[in-house]
Short mmCIF file of C-alpha atoms and ligand atoms in Angstrom, two decimals:
data_model
loop_
_atom_site.label_atom_id
_atom_site.label_comp_id
_atom_site.label_asym_id
_atom_site.label_seq_id
_atom_site.Cartn_x
_atom_site.Cartn_y
_atom_site.Cartn_z
CA MET A 8 77.75 35.60 -23.40
CA ASN A 9 75.27 37.60 -25.38
CA ASN A 10 71.99 36.38 -23.96
CA GLU A 11 71.66 38.71 -21.01
CA ALA A 12 68.74 40.60 -22.59
CA SER A 13 66.05 41.21 -20.01
CA THR A 14 62.82 39.43 -20.80
CA THR A 15 60.77 41.95 -18.86
CA ARG A 16 61.12 44.76 -21.37
CA GLY A 17 59.64 43.04 -24.38
CA ARG A 18 56.29 41.41 -24.97
CA LEU A 19 55.55 37.76 -24.31
CA VAL A 20 55.18 35.52 -27.35
CA ILE A 21 53.70 32.08 -26.69
CA VAL A 22 54.11 29.43 -29.35
CA SER A 23 52.28 26.09 -29.25
CA ASN A 24 51.09 23.58 -31.80
CA ARG A 25 47.46 24.58 -31.21
CA LEU A 26 46.03 28.03 -30.57
CA PRO A 27 44.09 28.43 -27.32
CA VAL A 28 40.77 28.96 -29.13
CA VAL A 29 38.18 26.49 -30.31
CA PHE A 30 36.66 26.92 -33.78
CA GLU A 31 33.09 25.76 -34.19
CA ARG A 32 31.04 25.57 -37.37
CA GLY A 33 27.42 26.41 -36.69
CA GLU A 34 24.50 27.47 -38.83
CA GLU A 35 25.87 31.00 -39.14
CA GLY A 36 29.28 29.73 -40.27
CA LEU A 37 32.55 29.52 -38.40
CA ARG A 38 32.79 30.93 -34.87
CA THR A 39 35.43 30.91 -32.13
CA ARG A 40 35.22 30.50 -28.40
CA PRO A 41 38.11 30.79 -25.94
CA GLY A 42 39.86 27.58 -24.90
CA SER A 43 39.41 26.58 -21.28
CA GLY A 44 42.67 24.90 -20.15
CA GLY A 45 44.62 26.02 -17.09
CA LEU A 46 47.56 27.11 -19.21
CA VAL A 47 45.49 29.65 -21.16
CA THR A 48 43.88 30.95 -17.99
CA ALA A 49 47.23 31.51 -16.32
CA LEU A 50 48.95 33.02 -19.34
CA ALA A 51 46.11 35.32 -20.45
CA PRO A 52 46.61 37.98 -17.72
CA VAL A 53 50.36 38.08 -18.37
CA LEU A 54 49.79 38.38 -22.11
CA ARG A 55 47.30 41.19 -21.54
CA ASP A 56 49.42 43.10 -19.01
CA ARG A 57 52.68 42.82 -20.80
CA GLY A 58 51.35 42.77 -24.33
CA GLY A 59 51.65 39.57 -26.21
CA ILE A 60 51.01 37.23 -29.06
CA TRP A 61 49.98 33.57 -29.16
CA ILE A 62 51.12 31.74 -32.29
CA GLY A 63 49.81 28.30 -33.25
CA TRP A 64 47.78 26.19 -35.62
CA SER A 65 44.02 26.80 -35.66
CA GLY A 66 43.05 23.14 -36.02
CA LEU A 67 41.45 23.85 -39.42
CA PRO A 68 42.67 23.04 -42.94
CA ALA A 69 44.98 25.55 -44.64
CA ASP A 70 42.36 26.43 -47.28
CA GLU A 71 40.25 28.02 -44.54
CA GLN A 72 43.13 30.26 -43.50
CA GLU A 73 41.56 33.49 -44.75
CA GLU A 74 38.40 32.96 -42.72
CA VAL A 75 40.48 31.87 -39.72
CA GLU A 76 42.57 35.04 -39.82
CA HIS A 77 39.51 37.20 -40.03
CA LEU A 78 37.99 35.48 -37.00
CA LEU A 79 41.24 35.66 -35.07
CA ASP A 80 41.33 39.44 -35.48
CA GLY A 81 38.03 39.56 -33.63
CA SER A 82 39.12 37.03 -30.98
CA SER A 83 42.35 38.96 -30.43
CA ALA A 84 40.39 42.09 -29.61
CA SER A 85 38.27 40.28 -27.00
CA ALA A 86 41.20 38.25 -25.57
CA GLY A 87 43.33 41.38 -25.13
CA TYR A 88 46.33 39.90 -26.94
CA ALA A 89 47.05 38.94 -30.53
CA LEU A 90 46.39 35.47 -31.94
CA ARG A 91 48.29 34.45 -35.06
CA SER A 92 47.64 31.25 -36.92
CA VAL A 93 50.17 29.08 -38.72
CA PRO A 94 48.38 27.25 -41.57
CA LEU A 95 49.09 23.54 -41.98
CA THR A 96 48.26 21.54 -45.08
CA ALA A 97 46.58 18.13 -44.88
CA GLU A 98 49.89 16.51 -45.83
CA GLU A 99 51.82 18.39 -43.14
CA LEU A 100 49.24 17.38 -40.60
CA GLU A 101 49.59 13.76 -41.63
CA LEU A 102 53.39 13.69 -41.58
CA TYR A 103 54.44 16.26 -38.97
CA TYR A 104 51.61 15.93 -36.47
CA TYR A 105 50.20 12.39 -36.78
CA GLY A 106 53.55 11.13 -38.01
CA PHE A 107 56.58 12.62 -36.30
CA ALA A 108 54.90 14.01 -33.19
CA ASN A 109 52.45 11.17 -32.53
CA GLU A 110 54.17 8.11 -33.97
CA ILE A 111 57.76 8.93 -33.01
CA LEU A 112 58.20 11.55 -30.29
CA TRP A 113 55.16 10.65 -28.20
CA PRO A 114 55.95 6.90 -27.84
CA LEU A 115 59.74 7.36 -27.68
CA PHE A 116 59.61 10.03 -24.98
CA HIS A 117 57.27 7.76 -22.99
CA ASP A 118 59.90 4.96 -23.22
CA LEU A 119 57.87 2.92 -25.73
CA GLN A 120 60.26 2.68 -28.65
CA SER A 121 58.56 -0.44 -29.99
CA HIS A 122 55.52 1.75 -30.80
CA CYS A 123 57.63 4.08 -32.99
CA ASN A 124 57.46 4.31 -36.75
CA PHE A 125 60.73 6.02 -37.72
CA ASP A 126 59.59 7.06 -41.20
CA PRO A 127 62.09 9.52 -42.76
CA ALA A 128 59.21 11.37 -44.47
CA TYR A 129 57.92 12.27 -41.01
CA TRP A 130 61.24 13.87 -40.11
CA ALA A 131 61.38 15.90 -43.34
CA SER A 132 57.93 17.29 -42.64
CA TYR A 133 58.71 17.97 -38.96
CA ARG A 134 61.65 20.11 -40.05
CA GLU A 135 59.56 21.90 -42.66
CA VAL A 136 56.77 22.70 -40.24
CA ASN A 137 59.18 23.85 -37.52
CA ARG A 138 60.76 26.10 -40.15
CA LYS A 139 57.34 27.42 -41.05
CA PHE A 140 56.54 28.17 -37.42
CA ALA A 141 59.89 29.95 -37.08
CA GLN A 142 59.07 32.04 -40.14
CA HIS A 143 55.77 33.15 -38.60
CA ILE A 144 57.41 33.86 -35.26
CA ALA A 145 60.20 35.89 -36.88
CA GLU A 146 57.64 37.98 -38.76
CA ALA A 147 55.60 38.67 -35.62
CA VAL A 148 58.22 39.54 -32.99
CA ALA A 149 60.14 42.66 -32.05
CA GLU A 150 63.72 42.69 -30.82
CA GLU A 151 63.18 42.36 -27.08
CA ASP A 152 60.18 40.04 -27.01
CA PHE A 153 60.51 36.88 -24.96
CA ILE A 154 59.53 33.85 -27.03
CA TRP A 155 58.24 30.88 -25.07
CA VAL A 156 57.77 27.70 -27.12
CA HIS A 157 55.70 24.80 -25.79
CA ASP A 158 56.18 21.10 -26.22
CA TYR A 159 57.57 18.36 -28.36
CA HIS A 160 55.92 19.40 -31.62
CA LEU A 161 58.21 22.41 -31.92
CA MET A 162 61.65 21.43 -30.62
CA LEU A 163 63.49 22.75 -33.69
CA THR A 164 62.02 26.27 -33.71
CA GLY A 165 64.78 27.73 -31.49
CA ALA A 166 67.49 26.61 -33.90
CA GLU A 167 65.48 27.81 -36.88
CA LEU A 168 65.08 31.23 -35.27
CA ARG A 169 68.79 31.48 -34.48
CA GLU A 170 69.54 30.57 -38.09
CA ARG A 171 67.47 33.56 -39.12
CA GLY A 172 69.69 35.69 -36.88
CA LEU A 173 67.14 36.29 -34.11
CA GLY A 174 68.82 37.24 -30.83
CA ASN A 175 65.63 37.27 -28.74
CA PRO A 176 65.59 35.42 -25.43
CA LEU A 177 64.03 31.99 -26.12
CA GLY A 178 62.39 29.62 -23.65
CA PHE A 179 61.07 26.10 -24.17
CA PHE A 180 58.93 23.94 -21.89
CA LEU A 181 58.56 20.21 -22.44
CA HIS A 182 55.18 18.97 -21.18
CA ILE A 183 55.99 15.29 -21.67
CA PRO A 184 58.89 13.31 -20.15
CA PHE A 185 62.42 13.45 -21.55
CA PRO A 186 63.68 9.88 -22.05
CA PRO A 187 66.91 8.42 -20.66
CA PRO A 188 69.91 8.25 -23.05
CA ASP A 189 69.56 4.56 -23.93
CA ILE A 190 66.10 5.32 -25.29
CA PHE A 191 66.80 8.76 -26.77
CA ILE A 192 69.68 7.40 -28.86
CA LYS A 193 67.22 5.24 -30.79
CA LEU A 194 65.98 8.41 -32.49
CA PRO A 195 67.63 8.51 -35.93
CA TRP A 196 67.71 12.32 -35.71
CA ARG A 197 69.01 12.45 -32.11
CA PHE A 198 71.86 14.90 -32.85
CA ASN A 199 69.60 17.29 -34.77
CA VAL A 200 67.03 17.38 -31.97
CA LEU A 201 69.53 17.69 -29.14
CA ASN A 202 71.54 20.41 -30.87
CA ALA A 203 68.37 22.31 -31.70
CA LEU A 204 67.24 22.27 -28.06
CA LEU A 205 70.57 23.79 -27.06
CA ASP A 206 69.72 26.91 -29.05
CA PHE A 207 67.11 27.98 -26.49
CA ASP A 208 68.19 30.08 -23.49
CA LEU A 209 65.96 28.39 -20.93
CA LEU A 210 64.71 24.81 -21.04
CA GLY A 211 61.99 23.79 -18.61
CA PHE A 212 61.23 20.20 -17.59
CA GLN A 213 58.46 18.79 -15.41
CA THR A 214 60.71 16.86 -13.00
CA MET A 215 64.30 16.35 -12.00
CA ARG A 216 64.15 12.97 -13.70
CA ASP A 217 63.48 14.64 -17.07
CA LYS A 218 66.15 17.28 -16.62
CA ARG A 219 68.64 14.63 -15.59
CA ASN A 220 67.83 12.54 -18.65
CA PHE A 221 68.37 15.54 -20.89
CA VAL A 222 71.70 16.43 -19.25
CA GLN A 223 72.83 12.81 -19.54
CA CYS A 224 71.97 12.82 -23.25
CA VAL A 225 74.03 15.99 -23.75
CA ARG A 226 76.96 14.51 -21.84
CA MET A 227 76.78 11.28 -23.79
CA LEU A 228 76.11 12.54 -27.31
CA LEU A 229 77.78 15.96 -27.20
CA PRO A 230 80.70 15.53 -24.77
CA GLU A 231 82.33 18.73 -26.07
CA ILE A 232 79.54 20.85 -24.52
CA PRO A 233 80.60 22.16 -21.09
CA VAL A 234 77.93 21.47 -18.45
CA ARG A 235 77.88 22.77 -14.88
CA ALA A 236 75.34 22.87 -12.06
CA GLU A 237 74.53 26.32 -10.74
CA GLY A 238 71.74 27.57 -8.47
CA GLY A 239 69.35 24.71 -9.24
CA PHE A 240 70.00 24.91 -13.00
CA HIS A 241 72.25 22.93 -15.27
CA VAL A 242 74.11 25.43 -17.42
CA MET A 243 75.49 24.54 -20.85
CA GLN A 244 77.40 26.55 -23.42
CA HIS A 245 76.53 26.33 -27.06
CA HIS A 246 77.18 28.62 -30.04
CA GLY A 247 78.55 31.32 -27.73
CA ARG A 248 75.36 31.39 -25.66
CA GLU A 249 74.45 30.00 -22.29
CA LEU A 250 71.55 27.62 -21.93
CA ARG A 251 69.99 26.92 -18.54
CA ALA A 252 67.90 23.84 -17.86
CA GLY A 253 65.55 23.89 -14.87
CA VAL A 254 62.61 22.07 -13.30
CA PHE A 255 59.14 23.66 -13.35
CA PRO A 256 56.39 21.22 -12.30
CA ILE A 257 53.18 22.33 -14.01
CA SER A 258 49.95 22.66 -12.07
CA ILE A 259 46.30 23.70 -12.35
CA ASP A 260 44.18 26.76 -11.60
CA VAL A 261 43.48 25.69 -8.03
CA ARG A 262 41.12 28.54 -7.11
CA GLU A 263 38.96 27.91 -10.16
CA PHE A 264 38.74 24.15 -9.57
CA ARG A 265 37.82 24.72 -5.94
CA ARG A 266 35.17 27.24 -6.88
CA LEU A 267 33.64 24.90 -9.45
CA ALA A 268 33.82 21.88 -7.15
CA ALA A 269 31.85 23.79 -4.51
CA SER A 270 29.18 24.94 -7.00
CA ASP A 271 25.59 23.70 -6.73
CA GLU A 272 25.83 21.91 -10.08
CA VAL A 273 28.86 19.83 -9.01
CA SER A 274 27.56 19.21 -5.48
CA GLU A 275 24.32 17.88 -6.94
CA SER A 276 26.09 15.78 -9.52
CA ALA A 277 28.30 14.28 -6.77
CA TRP A 278 25.27 13.50 -4.67
CA TYR A 279 23.47 11.73 -7.53
CA ILE A 280 26.55 9.68 -8.40
CA HIS A 281 26.77 8.31 -4.88
CA GLU A 282 23.04 7.93 -4.53
CA ALA A 283 23.14 5.59 -7.53
CA LEU A 284 25.99 3.58 -5.97
CA PRO A 285 24.99 3.29 -2.30
CA ASP A 286 27.09 1.72 0.46
CA ARG A 287 30.24 1.34 -1.53
CA GLN A 288 33.47 3.12 -2.24
CA ILE A 289 33.95 4.54 -5.70
CA VAL A 290 37.35 4.15 -7.37
CA LEU A 291 37.82 6.62 -10.21
CA GLY A 292 40.01 6.34 -13.31
CA VAL A 293 39.93 9.21 -15.84
CA ASP A 294 42.12 9.04 -18.91
CA ARG A 295 42.38 9.97 -22.54
CA LEU A 296 42.41 6.80 -24.69
CA ASP A 297 46.18 6.34 -24.88
CA TYR A 298 48.55 3.43 -24.40
CA THR A 299 50.70 5.49 -21.99
CA LYS A 300 47.86 5.65 -19.47
CA GLY A 301 48.17 2.00 -18.41
CA ILE A 302 44.43 1.29 -18.47
CA PRO A 303 44.61 -2.50 -19.16
CA TYR A 304 47.09 -3.06 -16.28
CA ARG A 305 44.78 -1.10 -14.01
CA LEU A 306 41.79 -3.26 -14.97
CA GLU A 307 43.85 -6.39 -14.34
CA ALA A 308 44.73 -5.01 -10.90
CA PHE A 309 41.07 -4.43 -10.12
CA ARG A 310 40.26 -8.02 -11.20
CA MET A 311 43.07 -9.27 -8.95
CA LEU A 312 41.64 -7.30 -6.02
CA LEU A 313 38.22 -8.90 -6.48
CA ARG A 314 39.71 -12.38 -6.82
CA ARG A 315 42.00 -12.11 -3.81
CA HIS A 316 39.67 -10.23 -1.51
CA PRO A 317 36.15 -11.63 -2.00
CA ASP A 318 34.99 -9.40 0.87
CA MET A 319 35.50 -6.39 -1.45
CA ARG A 320 32.81 -7.63 -3.84
CA GLY A 321 29.71 -5.50 -3.70
CA ARG A 322 31.52 -2.87 -1.62
CA ILE A 323 33.67 -1.23 -4.28
CA THR A 324 32.94 0.06 -7.80
CA LEU A 325 35.46 1.18 -10.39
CA VAL A 326 34.25 4.07 -12.55
CA GLN A 327 36.60 4.15 -15.53
CA VAL A 328 36.16 7.17 -17.80
CA VAL A 329 37.97 6.98 -21.11
CA VAL A 330 37.97 10.06 -23.29
CA PRO A 331 37.85 9.13 -27.01
CA SER A 332 41.06 10.02 -28.82
CA ARG A 333 42.59 9.04 -32.19
CA THR A 334 40.28 6.01 -32.63
CA ASP A 335 40.85 6.13 -36.41
CA ILE A 336 44.42 4.95 -35.75
CA PRO A 337 44.52 1.09 -35.59
CA GLU A 338 46.69 1.04 -32.46
CA TYR A 339 44.22 3.17 -30.53
CA PHE A 340 41.27 1.19 -31.84
CA ASP A 341 42.98 -2.01 -30.66
CA LEU A 342 43.53 -0.49 -27.24
CA LYS A 343 39.85 0.42 -27.02
CA THR A 344 38.91 -3.15 -27.98
CA LYS A 345 41.27 -4.56 -25.36
CA ILE A 346 39.85 -2.30 -22.62
CA GLU A 347 36.29 -3.22 -23.55
CA ARG A 348 37.08 -6.92 -23.58
CA LEU A 349 38.63 -6.71 -20.12
CA VAL A 350 35.71 -4.69 -18.73
CA GLY A 351 33.34 -7.28 -20.20
CA GLU A 352 35.31 -10.20 -18.73
CA ILE A 353 35.53 -8.66 -15.26
CA ASN A 354 31.89 -7.63 -15.16
CA GLY A 355 30.94 -11.06 -16.50
CA GLU A 356 32.93 -12.80 -13.76
CA PHE A 357 31.75 -10.78 -10.77
CA THR A 358 28.46 -8.94 -11.41
CA THR A 359 25.65 -9.86 -9.02
CA SER A 360 22.13 -8.52 -8.82
CA GLY A 361 22.48 -4.94 -7.63
CA TRP A 362 26.25 -4.66 -8.18
CA VAL A 363 28.29 -4.13 -11.37
CA PRO A 364 32.01 -3.92 -10.52
CA ILE A 365 33.09 -1.61 -13.37
CA HIS A 366 31.14 1.32 -14.76
CA TYR A 367 32.80 2.12 -18.06
CA LEU A 368 32.21 5.48 -19.77
CA PHE A 369 33.71 6.04 -23.21
CA ARG A 370 32.92 9.68 -23.94
CA HIS A 371 33.74 13.27 -23.15
CA LEU A 372 32.31 14.37 -19.83
CA THR A 373 31.14 17.88 -19.17
CA ARG A 374 33.28 19.74 -16.67
CA GLY A 375 30.38 19.50 -14.19
CA GLU A 376 30.16 15.70 -14.56
CA LEU A 377 33.94 15.25 -14.32
CA LEU A 378 34.15 17.36 -11.18
CA GLY A 379 31.17 15.50 -9.72
CA TYR A 380 33.17 12.27 -10.01
CA TYR A 381 36.29 13.93 -8.61
CA ARG A 382 34.36 15.24 -5.67
CA THR A 383 32.64 12.05 -4.75
CA ALA A 384 35.17 9.27 -5.47
CA GLU A 385 36.77 7.80 -2.33
CA ILE A 386 39.79 6.58 -4.30
CA ALA A 387 41.45 7.88 -7.48
CA LEU A 388 43.48 5.41 -9.50
CA VAL A 389 46.03 7.35 -11.56
CA THR A 390 48.41 4.77 -12.96
CA PRO A 391 50.03 5.86 -16.26
CA ILE A 392 53.03 3.80 -17.33
CA LYS A 393 54.75 7.14 -17.92
CA ASP A 394 53.43 10.71 -17.77
CA GLY A 395 55.01 14.18 -17.88
CA MET A 396 52.99 15.37 -14.89
CA ASN A 397 49.34 14.18 -14.91
CA LEU A 398 46.91 16.92 -14.08
CA VAL A 399 44.06 14.54 -13.28
CA ALA A 400 45.86 13.73 -9.99
CA LYS A 401 46.06 17.41 -9.06
CA GLU A 402 42.47 18.08 -10.12
CA TYR A 403 41.21 15.17 -8.02
CA ILE A 404 43.05 16.40 -4.94
CA THR A 405 41.81 19.95 -5.40
CA CYS A 406 38.18 18.92 -5.92
CA ASN A 407 38.17 16.53 -2.95
CA LEU A 408 36.58 19.16 -0.72
CA GLU A 409 35.54 16.63 1.93
CA GLY A 410 39.23 15.78 2.29
CA ASN A 411 38.72 12.01 2.65
CA GLY A 412 39.90 10.71 -0.73
CA VAL A 413 42.91 8.47 -1.32
CA LEU A 414 45.16 8.92 -4.34
CA ILE A 415 46.84 5.84 -5.80
CA LEU A 416 49.54 7.18 -8.09
CA SER A 417 52.02 5.67 -10.52
CA GLU A 418 55.61 6.29 -9.53
CA PHE A 419 56.24 7.01 -13.23
CA ALA A 420 53.94 10.04 -13.34
CA GLY A 421 55.68 13.40 -12.92
CA ALA A 422 53.17 14.19 -10.17
CA ALA A 423 54.80 11.50 -8.01
CA ALA A 424 57.79 13.78 -7.47
CA GLN A 425 55.48 16.13 -5.63
CA LEU A 426 52.92 13.82 -4.03
CA HIS A 427 54.95 10.73 -3.16
CA ARG A 428 54.65 11.18 0.61
CA ASP A 429 50.90 11.16 0.84
CA ALA A 430 49.70 9.28 -2.23
CA LEU A 431 49.95 5.48 -2.33
CA LEU A 432 52.66 4.99 -4.94
CA VAL A 433 52.52 1.97 -7.23
CA ASN A 434 54.48 0.52 -10.10
CA PRO A 435 51.69 0.39 -12.71
CA TYR A 436 53.15 -2.77 -14.27
CA ASP A 437 52.86 -4.52 -10.92
CA ILE A 438 49.33 -5.90 -10.98
CA GLU A 439 49.56 -7.54 -7.55
CA GLY A 440 51.08 -4.42 -5.98
CA THR A 441 48.37 -2.19 -7.43
CA ALA A 442 45.66 -4.61 -6.26
CA GLU A 443 47.13 -4.46 -2.74
CA ALA A 444 47.29 -0.66 -2.87
CA LEU A 445 43.58 -0.67 -3.71
CA HIS A 446 42.93 -2.85 -0.69
CA VAL A 447 45.02 -0.59 1.56
CA ALA A 448 43.19 2.47 0.21
CA PHE A 449 39.80 0.85 0.81
CA MET A 450 40.71 -0.05 4.40
CA MET A 451 42.48 3.22 5.25
CA ASP A 452 40.92 4.84 8.31
CA HIS A 453 39.29 8.20 8.23
CA ASP A 454 42.02 10.04 10.15
CA GLU A 455 44.82 8.86 7.95
CA ARG A 456 42.88 9.67 4.80
CA ARG A 457 42.29 13.20 6.05
CA ARG A 458 45.88 13.67 7.14
CA ARG A 459 47.25 12.61 3.79
CA MET A 460 44.70 14.54 1.75
CA ARG A 461 45.22 17.71 3.81
CA ARG A 462 48.95 17.71 3.03
CA MET A 463 48.40 16.97 -0.67
CA ARG A 464 45.82 19.75 -0.94
CA ALA A 465 48.19 22.23 0.69
CA ASN A 466 50.99 21.15 -1.61
CA VAL A 467 48.97 21.59 -4.82
CA ARG A 468 47.50 24.88 -3.54
CA ARG A 469 50.95 26.37 -2.95
CA TYR A 470 52.29 25.53 -6.39
CA ASP A 471 49.45 26.38 -8.72
CA ILE A 472 49.56 27.25 -12.41
CA TYR A 473 50.07 30.96 -11.68
CA ARG A 474 53.15 30.17 -9.64
CA TRP A 475 54.37 27.97 -12.49
CA VAL A 476 54.05 30.74 -15.10
CA GLU A 477 55.66 33.26 -12.75
CA SER A 478 58.58 30.99 -11.94
CA PHE A 479 59.35 30.25 -15.60
CA LEU A 480 59.19 33.91 -16.59
CA ASP A 481 61.27 34.92 -13.56
CA ALA A 482 63.89 32.31 -14.39
CA ALA A 483 64.03 33.68 -17.93
CA ALA A 484 64.23 37.31 -16.86
CA SER A 485 66.25 37.29 -13.70
CA ARG A 486 68.11 34.00 -13.95
CA HIS A 487 66.61 33.16 -10.57
CA LEU A 488 65.07 29.74 -10.00
CA HIS A 489 62.05 29.62 -7.70
CA ASP A 490 62.24 27.02 -5.05
CA PHE A 491 59.91 24.07 -5.59
CA PRO A 492 60.95 22.16 -2.47
CA MET A 493 58.93 19.09 -3.30
CA VAL A 494 60.80 18.30 -6.49
CA SER A 495 64.14 18.01 -4.79
CA GLU A 496 62.99 15.71 -2.03
CA TYR A 497 61.71 12.77 -4.01
CA ILE A 498 63.80 9.62 -3.71
CA PRO A 499 62.03 6.93 -5.68
CA PRO A 500 63.29 3.38 -5.29
CA TYR A 501 64.91 3.34 -8.74
CA ASP A 502 66.53 6.75 -8.55
CA THR A 503 70.25 7.14 -7.92
CA THR A 504 70.80 10.85 -8.48
CA GLU A 505 69.41 12.10 -5.23
CA LEU A 506 71.37 9.40 -3.43
CA GLY A 507 74.52 11.24 -4.31
CA VAL A 508 75.50 9.67 -7.63
CA SER A 509 76.25 12.70 -9.74
CA ILE A 510 75.18 13.05 -13.37
P1 ADQ B 24 47.75 15.29 -21.25
O1 ADQ B 24 48.39 14.07 -21.82
O2 ADQ B 24 46.56 15.81 -21.94
O3 ADQ B 24 48.81 16.47 -21.09
P2 ADQ B 24 46.87 15.38 -18.33
O4 ADQ B 24 47.91 16.16 -17.63
O5 ADQ B 24 46.42 14.21 -17.55
O6 ADQ B 24 47.34 14.79 -19.73
O7 ADQ B 24 45.62 16.30 -18.61
C1 ADQ B 24 44.40 15.79 -19.09
C2 ADQ B 24 43.34 16.89 -19.02
O8 ADQ B 24 42.16 16.45 -19.69
C3 ADQ B 24 42.94 17.23 -17.59
O9 ADQ B 24 42.99 18.62 -17.41
C4 ADQ B 24 41.51 16.71 -17.46
O10 ADQ B 24 40.66 17.53 -16.69
C5 ADQ B 24 41.01 16.70 -18.88
N1 ADQ B 24 40.07 15.57 -19.00
C6 ADQ B 24 40.35 14.30 -18.75
N2 ADQ B 24 39.25 13.55 -18.91
C7 ADQ B 24 38.25 14.36 -19.25
C8 ADQ B 24 36.87 14.16 -19.56
N3 ADQ B 24 36.32 12.96 -19.56
N4 ADQ B 24 36.16 15.22 -19.88
C9 ADQ B 24 36.71 16.44 -19.89
N5 ADQ B 24 38.00 16.68 -19.62
C10 ADQ B 24 38.77 15.66 -19.31
C11 ADQ B 24 50.23 16.69 -21.31
C12 ADQ B 24 51.18 15.67 -20.66
C13 ADQ B 24 50.89 15.57 -19.18
C14 ADQ B 24 51.02 16.95 -18.53
C15 ADQ B 24 50.18 17.98 -19.30
C16 ADQ B 24 50.44 19.40 -18.79
O11 ADQ B 24 51.02 14.40 -21.30
O12 ADQ B 24 51.78 14.67 -18.56
O13 ADQ B 24 50.55 16.88 -17.19
O14 ADQ B 24 50.50 17.96 -20.68
O15 ADQ B 24 51.79 19.74 -18.88
#
């Protein structure tokens, strides 16, 4: 095997579809400000200490590339690591990003093949753009740099880099789920994608379920590839190299969320929210407008709760925040219309003077507002029909400083693998079951709430985003897999692997 190169000697090269900076056009022209996600925060110190580059698309049209590069030189100096932009034309954006990534990979990997539009032009562009990314990476890296590619937009870059003769250690992390074989095989380009993934040295998945699905796809579609389990990894041989697949559940910057949640701004915001909704429990839903988030089922469940338990009326309010996303696409616009119709119907059926059952917010919230809701809500309703991890669940737990919140969580969210003991798990398609979980959450006594929340808070605190970055880089460098005990203990009702049925 020739992929023993240490990843600690070289620099770290992060590759993602988008760069971690936001471009804003003001009166003085284009400006940048640093992105604020947990991933950037956790990777920035490593990139600075070790030396590094972040490669991605700026979010702006290709004809602004010159100005973008000029600005990125300045941002690189202040960030302490280099930022390199990959220009994308309007056509590439349409076909590779809105097409292949959003109309094929996103729905298929969330088990929704009926939402897919398998347009061959999308595939051609996806390959082109992955090739373009590989070209930029190849130009930027030195021999011993560790290249870490993120997410489903860029699954072919490893193979493209190998084709160019690059021997660098290559890692890939998939932020969304990996589908089971019977769904993955619907992809017309299933062999190309699977083979390309095998050209990385380390593949990271959010949960055991995703890793298992990937291994099953390899076993089914590429039976000639030897696969063995070793030290928590699945190890496969391909093109004379060894690929290891492992589980790395992503998390959040816990210290930062706690600090912000305790700030005066958030404490005040939390107080005002409850002051405006006195004597009732607040149930919070926070989602990007997306059909994977299960918002209509959740609203139906809330309606069922109010119909079946009239005593809940006037004592519970659902605050549903929906963050606008892709509303120019008909499918997303239809989803928005459906949500608004349901909210209207439910409010029309139950509102009384002084009580509106659903407060519906369709907009971006400031961080302060969002954390105010996290901090004050007695119940969080996180019920995606499928989700890689779901950071909203972890943010809610971390911001629940009073320690008396209840988390209702979909068993199909990656976070369930970690929080299944203390959250109330639901099948999001089961409207009656979710309605009952809401009732149980409402009635749960103070001691049990605190007991459950204390354990969930400790769990999220232990495995924060810094631990996640460290464990992935350690696995790449030392072939050692950190122990995430919670991911190996989850035995959901539908799972057979952990019951001893081997894959
Ligand atoms: P996403 O699909 O974006 O991520 P998620 O993990 O839930 O989903 O993260 C959403 C983020 O948006 C959270 O950090 C949240 O704070 C923020 N947000 C939500 N509503 C907001 C609002 N109204 N205002 C401001 N911010 C808001 C993908 C995968 C997930 C996986 C992540 C990380 O789909 O499954 O957990 O990557 O790997």
